[in-house]
Amino acid sequence: LKALVEEGTVKDIQAPLTLENVTPAGGRPLLSQEEIDEISKSYLPIYRPQRLLGEWEGTTMDRLFTGYGEHCLTDAGLPEDRDWKIGIGIDHGSRPGKQVAILTAVDPTGAHPEIWVLDEYVASLGTPDDHAHAIIRMLDRNGMTWHNVDRWTGDIPHRGTSKGAGRMSNRLLSRGFEHALSMEYGRCPFKIKPAWKPRWSVYWGCQVLNEAMERKLFFIRPRCQRLLQSLANWTFKDDDLKDPVDALRYSAVSLLPRSRPNSSPSQLRIY
């Protein structure tokens, strides 16, 4: 399309979202600068030049979560006057340190959701029973049991490729919880639901998280060291820093009532 525009075959009509462009001649602005800034927060910074200004290219960033900063860190307890939803997200891995579980609390009732990251579990190689016991201990040190978790979300089945790494799935992890909780086979008291993973879900989930950070509605405990490293350094690549972010998306975004856009961008028609 860019080539067609450059050769003059297609006309490029741009309307950047600026205060000047939303102000009729001799009239009052249709949007204030504050309202434009609010719209800007709903997009990831790497795409704001395209979404807001009509640029061909986005911005190269040294990290994806530009909203993340020291204001996100807290040791405070959860505010008690909220109806918190509790989620655990699990990203299955194939190498030591690749399996990550994130415990979050979300208040979805306000105009914008508030997200608290309470704890993390990063695995060395182990059996499903080992992982289940470790996640139960994570809940215990936060004063919770499996009864408190509103939603369990796990990655799609993953077969390890490294020496010593085996196949991990939500089904196998459920068997591990049955053993850890001394329950009969097939009696896991909760269902680990598969993560919702269309090709644009990573962008969507990260957009939701970064917007919460920019609005100062995202809080994380300092003990979540692996996730903190990812939030401070991940650049949207498929690397080891992505795994904790995936687990965070599974745990937090799945608790939001409108966590999915109405349609995929690939379904939009251009006339």
Rosetta silent file (secondary structure, phi, psi, omega in degrees, C-alpha in Angstrom):
SEQUENCE: LKALVEEGTVKDIQAPLTLENVTPAGGRPLLSQEEIDEISKSYLPIYRPQRLLGEWEGTTMDRLFTGYGEHCLTDAGLPEDRDWKIGIGIDHGSRPGKQVAILTAVDPTGAHPEIWVLDEYVASLGTPDDHAHAIIRMLDRNGMTWHNVDRWTGDIPHRGTSKGAGRMSNRLLSRGFEHALSMEYGRCPFKIKPAWKPRWSVYWGCQVLNEAMERKLFFIRPRCQRLLQSLANWTFKDDDLKDPVDALRYSAVSLLPRSRPNSSPSQLRIY
SCORE:     score description
SCORE:     0.000 S_00000001
   1 L     0.000  -40.705  178.792    0.000    0.000    0.000 S_00000001
   2 H   -61.623  -40.927  178.905    2.833    2.357    0.815 S_00000001
   3 H   -63.866  -39.715  178.486    4.389    1.701   -2.592 S_00000001
   4 H   -64.179  -37.908  177.184    1.058    2.416   -4.315 S_00000001
   5 H   -66.355  -44.167 -176.816    0.792    5.699   -2.434 S_00000001
   6 H   -65.448  -31.208  179.290    4.354    6.677   -3.304 S_00000001
   7 L   -87.931   -2.070  175.837    3.793    6.040   -7.022 S_00000001
   8 L    88.493    3.092  179.535    0.554    8.055   -6.968 S_00000001
   9 L   -72.039  -36.197  179.472   -1.832    5.163   -7.683 S_00000001
  10 L  -118.959  136.620  178.860   -3.527    5.514   -4.283 S_00000001
  11 L   -88.355  131.198 -179.117   -4.188    8.803   -2.527 S_00000001
  12 L   -97.945  109.187  179.903   -3.076    8.954    1.101 S_00000001
  13 L  -107.807  115.401 -176.716   -5.509   11.037    3.179 S_00000001
  14 L  -110.878  144.854  175.567   -4.324   11.521    6.743 S_00000001
  15 L  -138.700   76.545 -179.814   -6.149   12.991    9.719 S_00000001
  16 L   -56.436  142.615  179.919   -3.821   12.877   12.734 S_00000001
  17 L   -81.118   86.830  178.231   -5.599   12.994   16.075 S_00000001
  18 L  -125.529  161.153  179.756   -4.415   16.400   17.225 S_00000001
  19 L   -60.063  -37.544 -179.852   -6.196   19.260   18.959 S_00000001
  20 H   -63.034  -40.121 -176.531   -5.890   21.350   15.792 S_00000001
  21 H   -77.271  -13.796  176.958   -7.604   18.710   13.660 S_00000001
  22 H  -106.221   16.299  178.827  -10.576   18.341   16.021 S_00000001
  23 L  -114.076  107.962  177.667  -11.215   22.072   16.214 S_00000001
  24 L   -62.650  152.237  178.554  -13.634   23.437   13.567 S_00000001
  25 L   -57.972  120.927  178.492  -12.822   26.848   12.130 S_00000001
  26 L    74.039    8.464 -177.877  -14.118   29.407   14.568 S_00000001
  27 L  -116.941 -173.864  179.070  -15.571   26.714   16.810 S_00000001
  28 L   -92.749  148.757  179.204  -14.797   24.829   19.989 S_00000001
  29 L   -58.775  138.748  176.295  -12.654   21.657   19.974 S_00000001
  30 L   -73.129  -26.872  174.985  -14.633   18.434   19.634 S_00000001
  31 L  -133.166  145.297  174.128  -12.115   16.812   21.990 S_00000001
  32 L   -84.632  165.774  176.860   -9.907   18.358   24.664 S_00000001
  33 H   -62.705  -33.590  178.081   -6.188   17.646   24.834 S_00000001
  34 H   -64.214  -38.975  178.584   -6.879   15.661   28.001 S_00000001
  35 H   -68.361  -37.388  176.590   -9.363   13.480   26.106 S_00000001
  36 H   -64.769  -39.949  177.874   -6.848   12.931   23.302 S_00000001
  37 H   -63.573  -36.757  178.019   -4.257   11.938   25.898 S_00000001
  38 H   -65.351  -40.343  176.707   -6.726    9.421   27.357 S_00000001
  39 H   -63.119  -40.352 -179.751   -7.238    7.880   23.916 S_00000001
  40 H   -60.681  -36.501 -178.483   -3.473    7.693   23.497 S_00000001
  41 H   -65.228  -21.516 -177.558   -3.133    5.673   26.713 S_00000001
  42 L   -78.687   -5.621  178.955   -5.322    2.934   25.238 S_00000001
  43 L  -113.711  146.802  172.604   -2.629    2.090   22.637 S_00000001
  44 L   -64.940  139.973 -176.769    0.791    0.595   23.145 S_00000001
  45 H   -55.358  -32.203 -177.689    3.439    3.294   22.603 S_00000001
  46 H   -65.148  -21.142 -178.443    5.094    1.351   19.790 S_00000001
  47 H  -109.300   -0.864 -177.342    1.925    1.742   17.701 S_00000001
  48 H   -61.092  -38.309  177.544    0.815    5.244   18.689 S_00000001
  49 H   -59.414  -35.422  179.281    2.434    6.934   15.649 S_00000001
  50 H   -77.389  -46.404 -173.716    0.354    4.669   13.385 S_00000001
  51 H   -73.921  -31.753 -174.276   -2.891    4.668   15.355 S_00000001
  52 H  -104.218  -30.479 -172.445   -2.957    8.372   16.234 S_00000001
  53 H  -115.745   -6.057  178.547   -0.930   10.140   13.554 S_00000001
  54 L    76.768   22.467  179.608   -1.308    7.934   10.477 S_00000001
  55 L   -74.616  156.611  177.448    2.403    7.133   10.220 S_00000001
  56 L   -75.200  -34.026 -175.248    3.590    4.133    8.181 S_00000001
  57 L  -118.071  151.501  174.043    5.939    2.866   10.878 S_00000001
  58 L   -83.618 -166.324 -178.587    5.698    2.517   14.632 S_00000001
  59 L  -105.154  134.894  174.311    8.318    3.523   17.161 S_00000001
  60 L   -78.168  121.902 -175.275   11.294    1.338   18.078 S_00000001
  61 L  -113.259  149.622  175.072   11.225    0.983   21.858 S_00000001
  62 L   -82.729   -7.770  171.730   13.872   -0.263   24.275 S_00000001
  63 L  -161.324  153.031 -176.595   11.032   -1.922   26.217 S_00000001
  64 L   -77.175  -45.901 -173.351    7.363   -2.600   25.572 S_00000001
  65 L   -86.413   80.152 -179.662    5.835   -1.585   28.892 S_00000001
  66 L   -70.283  -18.168  177.958    6.628    2.117   28.933 S_00000001
  67 L   -78.786  -13.040 -178.294    4.015    2.617   31.659 S_00000001
  68 L   -75.634  137.888  178.066    5.982    0.461   34.083 S_00000001
  69 L  -166.711 -174.056 -177.658    8.022    2.280   36.732 S_00000001
  70 H   -61.528  -24.185  179.776    8.768    2.487   40.436 S_00000001
  71 H   -65.879  -14.243  179.549    5.222    3.705   41.061 S_00000001
  72 H   -82.546  -21.033 -174.861    4.074    0.143   40.305 S_00000001
  73 E   -79.634  135.313  178.603    6.031   -1.449   43.180 S_00000001
  74 L  -155.647  147.276  171.141    4.256   -1.963   46.487 S_00000001
  75 L  -108.879    4.192 -177.325    4.416   -4.075   49.636 S_00000001
  76 L   -68.590  156.898  175.098    0.977   -2.930   50.745 S_00000001
  77 L   -79.838  162.903  177.409   -1.858   -5.353   51.312 S_00000001
  78 L   -62.375  134.164  173.224   -4.865   -5.530   49.035 S_00000001
  79 L   -55.525  133.544 -172.398   -7.459   -2.841   49.850 S_00000001
  80 L   -83.552  -10.852 -175.910  -10.181   -4.620   51.800 S_00000001
  81 L   -93.402   29.935 -177.521  -13.132   -2.637   50.447 S_00000001
  82 L  -126.267  154.751  173.648  -13.054   -4.316   47.021 S_00000001
  83 L   -96.623   80.067 -174.262  -14.592   -7.397   45.464 S_00000001
  84 L   -72.917  140.740  170.088  -11.307   -8.800   44.172 S_00000001
  85 E  -102.437  132.136 -175.111  -11.194  -11.528   41.553 S_00000001
  86 E  -107.010  131.875  179.984   -8.235  -13.877   41.989 S_00000001
  87 E  -132.496  148.518  171.078   -6.497  -15.502   39.034 S_00000001
  88 E  -123.151  125.248  176.591   -3.570  -17.834   38.451 S_00000001
  89 E  -112.024  136.733 -174.909   -1.935  -17.896   35.033 S_00000001
  90 E  -127.989  122.397  174.916    0.491  -20.662   34.084 S_00000001
  91 E  -104.988  114.017 -178.712    2.918  -20.610   31.173 S_00000001
  92 L   -73.889  144.449 -176.302    4.253  -24.114   30.487 S_00000001
  93 L  -129.090  169.874 -178.099    7.929  -24.343   29.635 S_00000001
  94 L  -117.254   -5.809 -179.477   10.478  -26.660   28.097 S_00000001
  95 L  -135.733  163.379  177.801   13.646  -25.591   29.940 S_00000001
  96 L   -54.409  132.561 -179.958   14.585  -24.761   33.551 S_00000001
  97 L    82.998    1.913 -177.564   12.983  -21.498   34.558 S_00000001
  98 L   -92.203  -21.959  177.003   10.545  -21.567   31.650 S_00000001
  99 L   -87.827  123.713 -175.356    7.468  -22.673   33.597 S_00000001
 100 E  -132.203  135.304  173.034    5.989  -19.653   35.342 S_00000001
 101 E  -121.434  133.353 -177.840    2.846  -19.217   37.449 S_00000001
 102 E  -121.340  131.333  177.481    1.574  -15.744   38.357 S_00000001
 103 E  -102.754  122.784 -178.211   -0.958  -14.939   41.099 S_00000001
 104 E  -129.894  158.351  171.206   -3.009  -11.789   40.515 S_00000001
 105 E  -125.561  133.958 -176.265   -5.944   -9.915   42.006 S_00000001
 106 E  -130.244  133.793  169.420   -8.135   -7.778   39.752 S_00000001
 107 E  -106.074  102.938 -175.294  -10.885   -5.287   40.510 S_00000001
 108 L   -92.817    8.847 -169.051  -12.825   -5.070   37.236 S_00000001
 109 L   -85.004  -20.561 -177.218  -15.683   -2.935   38.547 S_00000001
 110 L   -81.378 -177.837  177.459  -14.339    0.564   37.905 S_00000001
 111 L   -61.871  -31.514  176.251  -14.127    2.526   34.674 S_00000001
 112 L  -133.862  135.986 -175.193  -10.632    1.052   34.309 S_00000001
 113 L   -67.536  147.715  173.643   -9.511   -2.226   35.951 S_00000001
 114 E  -106.758  130.802 -172.977   -7.066   -2.250   38.849 S_00000001
 115 E  -123.318  127.933  175.609   -4.490   -5.060   38.731 S_00000001
 116 E  -119.277  128.207  174.668   -2.312   -6.359   41.558 S_00000001
 117 E   -99.391  113.625 -170.536    0.424   -8.941   40.980 S_00000001
 118 E   -92.388  -34.512 -173.951    0.796  -10.756   44.294 S_00000001
 119 E  -167.165  166.947  177.034    3.323  -13.508   43.700 S_00000001
 120 E  -142.642  154.688  171.216    5.121  -15.713   41.176 S_00000001
 121 E  -129.015  122.580  177.945    6.447  -19.233   40.939 S_00000001
 122 E  -114.627  124.739 -169.811    9.305  -19.950   38.541 S_00000001
 123 L   -92.993  144.236  156.736   10.054  -23.633   38.050 S_00000001
 124 L   -88.655  178.219  179.594   13.171  -25.624   37.712 S_00000001
 125 L   -60.262  139.013 -179.873   12.642  -28.971   36.003 S_00000001
 126 L  -171.836  174.868  179.844   10.117  -31.064   37.864 S_00000001
 127 L   -85.776  166.620  173.694    7.068  -33.258   37.632 S_00000001
 128 H   -55.327  -35.803  177.384    3.470  -32.018   37.492 S_00000001
 129 H   -62.481  -41.797  178.782    3.229  -32.962   41.168 S_00000001
 130 H   -60.453  -46.077 -179.115    6.212  -30.724   41.959 S_00000001
 131 H   -64.295  -41.922 -179.747    4.649  -27.777   40.133 S_00000001
 132 H   -62.055  -46.195  178.638    1.269  -28.317   41.807 S_00000001
 133 H   -59.885  -41.075 -178.503    2.831  -28.422   45.297 S_00000001
 134 H   -66.413  -39.012  178.964    4.791  -25.225   44.560 S_00000001
 135 H   -68.488  -37.918  176.195    1.681  -23.351   43.371 S_00000001
 136 H   -63.388  -39.255  177.072   -0.235  -24.463   46.471 S_00000001
 137 H   -65.524  -36.071  177.458    2.635  -23.141   48.618 S_00000001
 138 H   -61.626  -43.870  177.201    2.470  -19.837   46.698 S_00000001
 139 H   -62.481  -42.390 -176.575   -1.213  -19.541   47.571 S_00000001
 140 H   -62.264  -40.963 -178.615   -0.504  -20.454   51.196 S_00000001
 141 L   -73.336   -7.383  173.691    2.096  -17.721   51.694 S_00000001
 142 L  -106.769   15.272  177.188   -0.511  -15.249   50.462 S_00000001
 143 L    70.202   29.659 -176.849   -3.121  -16.485   52.921 S_00000001
 144 L  -128.508  164.999  168.937   -5.133  -18.301   50.249 S_00000001
 145 L  -128.896 -179.582  179.564   -6.142  -21.775   49.169 S_00000001
 146 H   -61.964  -23.294  178.980   -7.427  -23.078   45.845 S_00000001
 147 H   -62.447  -27.431 -176.447  -10.935  -22.123   47.013 S_00000001
 148 H   -81.101  -11.488 -174.694  -10.013  -18.434   46.664 S_00000001
 149 L   -86.011  120.722 -179.406   -9.026  -18.657   43.001 S_00000001
 150 L   -80.126  -30.334 -178.901  -11.771  -17.504   40.629 S_00000001
 151 E  -150.073  131.537  172.012  -10.013  -18.575   37.449 S_00000001
 152 E  -107.657  126.868 -179.886   -7.134  -20.878   36.555 S_00000001
 153 E  -130.078  127.000 -178.752   -5.704  -20.309   33.076 S_00000001
 154 E  -124.751  157.425  179.186   -2.936  -22.401   31.557 S_00000001
 155 L   -64.046  164.334  173.770   -0.977  -22.412   28.337 S_00000001
 156 L   -67.765  159.229 -178.075   -1.813  -24.795   25.513 S_00000001
 157 L   -53.064  136.616 -176.590   -0.054  -28.202   25.734 S_00000001
 158 E  -130.310  130.154  177.541    3.684  -27.845   25.268 S_00000001
 159 E  -103.098  119.737 -179.224    6.207  -30.577   24.516 S_00000001
 160 L   -64.396  148.797  179.025    9.671  -29.833   25.803 S_00000001
 161 L  -113.738   -9.884 -178.480   12.605  -30.051   23.425 S_00000001
 162 L   -87.919  157.472  178.580   15.448  -29.825   25.915 S_00000001
 163 L   -61.418  127.488  179.241   17.130  -32.806   27.560 S_00000001
 164 L    89.939   -7.241 -179.194   15.204  -33.764   30.649 S_00000001
 165 L   -97.223  134.759 -178.915   12.166  -31.707   29.751 S_00000001
 166 L  -113.563 -172.647 -178.142    8.895  -33.516   29.240 S_00000001
 167 E   -78.504  135.419  177.169    5.457  -32.751   28.022 S_00000001
 168 E  -127.392  140.092  179.458    3.437  -30.355   30.162 S_00000001
 169 L  -152.366  168.755  176.542   -0.239  -29.561   29.800 S_00000001
 170 H   -63.435  -35.082 -179.925   -3.186  -28.354   31.835 S_00000001
 171 H   -64.398  -47.122  179.585   -4.448  -31.940   32.030 S_00000001
 172 H   -64.892  -38.689  178.877   -1.173  -33.242   33.488 S_00000001
 173 H   -66.765  -34.681  175.676   -0.972  -30.336   35.906 S_00000001
 174 H   -62.020  -39.729  175.996   -4.546  -31.094   37.025 S_00000001
 175 H   -62.637  -37.521  177.808   -3.416  -34.651   37.829 S_00000001
 176 H   -62.828  -39.598  177.841   -0.593  -33.110   39.847 S_00000001
 177 H   -66.720  -35.269  176.972   -3.081  -31.057   41.873 S_00000001
 178 H   -60.687  -42.778  178.438   -5.128  -34.195   42.548 S_00000001
 179 H   -67.397  -43.373 -177.251   -2.050  -35.844   44.053 S_00000001
 180 H   -65.229  -31.375 -177.928   -1.060  -32.694   45.972 S_00000001
 181 L   -98.801    7.275  178.638   -4.569  -32.333   47.418 S_00000001
 182 L    57.166   47.077  178.629   -4.948  -36.091   48.099 S_00000001
 183 L  -113.123  159.496 -178.448   -7.896  -36.431   45.744 S_00000001
 184 L   -71.297  159.885  178.641   -8.919  -39.286   43.502 S_00000001
 185 L   -57.892  133.223  179.533   -8.037  -39.417   39.820 S_00000001
 186 L    80.534    8.244 -176.667  -10.291  -37.135   37.777 S_00000001
 187 L  -111.613   22.832  177.333  -11.445  -35.240   40.882 S_00000001
 188 L   -55.234  128.064 -172.097   -9.455  -32.023   40.566 S_00000001
 189 L   -76.513   -0.622  178.199  -11.739  -29.458   42.257 S_00000001
 190 L  -144.878  160.836  179.111  -11.143  -26.777   39.640 S_00000001
 191 L  -107.774  129.881  173.308  -10.602  -26.611   35.905 S_00000001
 192 E   -86.522  106.518 -175.163   -7.480  -25.094   34.383 S_00000001
 193 E   -79.990  144.451 -179.681   -8.942  -23.373   31.351 S_00000001
 194 E   -69.675  143.763  179.542   -6.860  -23.102   28.176 S_00000001
 195 L   -64.851  143.670  177.512   -5.426  -19.695   27.370 S_00000001
 196 L   -84.650  111.405 -167.615   -7.205  -17.695   24.677 S_00000001
 197 L  -134.453   57.703  167.233   -4.510  -17.324   22.022 S_00000001
 198 L   -68.626  170.388 -169.909   -5.520  -15.954   18.613 S_00000001
 199 L   -66.487  -16.984 -178.579   -2.633  -14.350   16.766 S_00000001
 200 L  -107.317    8.439 -175.584   -3.383  -10.846   18.047 S_00000001
 201 H   -70.483  -30.804  179.613   -4.039  -11.755   21.712 S_00000001
 202 H   -64.082  -47.304  178.092   -0.498  -10.909   22.871 S_00000001
 203 H   -58.855  -47.474 -176.289   -0.823   -7.345   21.589 S_00000001
 204 H   -61.285  -48.204 -178.604   -4.289   -6.966   23.101 S_00000001
 205 H   -63.900  -40.723  179.106   -3.307   -8.276   26.528 S_00000001
 206 H   -66.800  -34.194  176.814   -0.141   -6.178   26.693 S_00000001
 207 H   -63.013  -43.014  177.962   -2.136   -3.117   25.700 S_00000001
 208 H   -62.094  -44.011 -178.289   -4.517   -3.702   28.622 S_00000001
 209 H   -66.291  -45.259 -177.657   -1.601   -4.135   31.058 S_00000001
 210 H   -66.462  -35.539  177.735    0.329   -1.076   29.869 S_00000001
 211 H   -63.424  -40.735  176.984   -2.786    1.089   30.044 S_00000001
 212 H   -62.441  -39.124  177.830   -3.278    0.047   33.683 S_00000001
 213 H   -63.183  -45.066 -178.143    0.352    0.965   34.390 S_00000001
 214 H   -66.393  -30.068  179.348   -0.026    4.391   32.800 S_00000001
 215 L   -87.014    4.307 -179.182   -3.192    5.040   34.790 S_00000001
 216 L    59.728   40.799  177.508   -1.376    4.040   38.008 S_00000001
 217 L  -120.850   21.114  179.564   -3.770    1.131   38.471 S_00000001
 218 E  -125.498  124.650 -177.836   -1.125   -1.610   38.232 S_00000001
 219 E  -132.471  143.296 -176.822    0.746   -2.784   41.343 S_00000001
 220 E  -141.456  138.696  179.493    3.295   -5.562   41.783 S_00000001
 221 L   -75.430  141.249 -179.303    5.041   -7.034   44.809 S_00000001
 222 L   -59.825  -22.423 -178.325    8.873   -6.749   44.826 S_00000001
 223 L   -72.586   -9.973  178.770    9.208  -10.509   45.352 S_00000001
 224 L   -82.959   63.771 -169.558    8.036  -11.127   41.769 S_00000001
 225 H   -63.233  -41.079 -178.169   11.630  -10.830   40.594 S_00000001
 226 H   -66.891  -43.611  179.010   11.346  -12.721   37.314 S_00000001
 227 H   -67.631  -38.536  177.724    8.275  -10.770   36.184 S_00000001
 228 H   -58.169  -41.657  178.388    9.832   -7.467   37.254 S_00000001
 229 H   -62.000  -40.700 -179.210   12.795   -8.183   34.994 S_00000001
 230 H   -68.504  -44.547 -178.666   10.455   -8.862   32.071 S_00000001
 231 H   -62.080  -33.367 -177.264    8.332   -5.753   32.598 S_00000001
 232 H   -82.125  -16.977 -169.882   11.461   -3.589   32.705 S_00000001
 233 H  -133.383  -14.563 -173.203   13.185   -5.091   29.669 S_00000001
 234 L   -67.542  136.491 -176.566   10.897   -7.046   27.309 S_00000001
 235 L  -116.305   23.689  177.382   10.812   -5.683   23.751 S_00000001
 236 L    78.880   17.681  177.445    7.986   -7.809   22.280 S_00000001
 237 L   -92.377  158.729  176.833   10.341  -10.571   21.148 S_00000001
 238 L   -87.274   78.684 -177.561    9.693  -14.287   21.543 S_00000001
 239 L  -132.580 -171.243 -176.250   12.420  -14.825   24.125 S_00000001
 240 L   -65.405  -23.953  178.630   12.778  -15.898   27.757 S_00000001
 241 L   -71.470  -15.713 -177.151   11.466  -12.544   28.989 S_00000001
 242 H   -76.584  -30.052 -173.230    8.129  -13.301   27.341 S_00000001
 243 H   -58.918  -48.842  177.807    7.190  -16.283   29.538 S_00000001
 244 H   -63.553  -34.022  178.206    6.379  -14.336   32.751 S_00000001
 245 H   -66.122  -40.144  176.908    4.419  -11.783   30.701 S_00000001
 246 H   -59.609  -46.413  179.441    2.385  -14.586   29.131 S_00000001
 247 H   -61.958  -37.530  177.355    1.552  -15.974   32.578 S_00000001
 248 H   -64.850  -43.327  177.920    0.562  -12.469   33.707 S_00000001
 249 H   -60.810  -44.993 -178.983   -1.723  -12.049   30.696 S_00000001
 250 H   -60.423  -40.028 -174.747   -3.358  -15.402   31.352 S_00000001
 251 H   -79.506  -41.397 -172.337   -3.995  -14.594   35.023 S_00000001
 252 H   -91.032  -50.742 -173.123   -5.038  -10.940   34.861 S_00000001
 253 H   -67.181  -31.103 -179.528   -6.591  -10.226   31.477 S_00000001
 254 H   -68.226  -15.692  178.520   -8.785  -13.335   31.596 S_00000001
 255 H   -85.587   -8.449 -177.051  -10.517  -11.890   34.683 S_00000001
 256 L   -85.102  138.339 -176.431  -11.716   -8.805   32.836 S_00000001
 257 L   -68.135  -25.207  179.752  -15.306   -8.844   31.560 S_00000001
 258 L  -123.886   52.178 -174.771  -14.362   -7.209   28.271 S_00000001
 259 L   -82.655   -3.275 -179.366  -10.919   -8.665   27.770 S_00000001
 260 L  -122.866  132.057  174.752  -11.541   -9.545   24.131 S_00000001
 261 L   -65.930  160.156 -174.947  -12.146   -7.136   21.261 S_00000001
 262 L   -65.705  -29.291 -178.436  -15.283   -7.731   19.220 S_00000001
 263 L  -154.734  158.496  176.558  -13.401   -8.914   16.162 S_00000001
 264 L   -73.822  145.015  175.804   -9.967   -9.649   14.856 S_00000001
 265 H   -55.053  -27.384 -178.834   -8.303   -6.885   12.814 S_00000001
 266 H   -70.613  -11.703 -178.958   -8.102   -9.419    9.977 S_00000001
 267 H   -93.032   -6.458 -178.165  -11.919   -9.399    9.795 S_00000001
 268 L   -76.974  138.770  179.895  -12.216   -5.689    9.074 S_00000001
 269 L   -98.667  140.741  175.805  -13.126   -4.750    5.522 S_00000001
 270 L  -115.151  123.755 -177.784  -11.498   -1.887    3.672 S_00000001
 271 L  -103.573    0.000    0.000  -13.517   -0.358    0.840 S_00000001
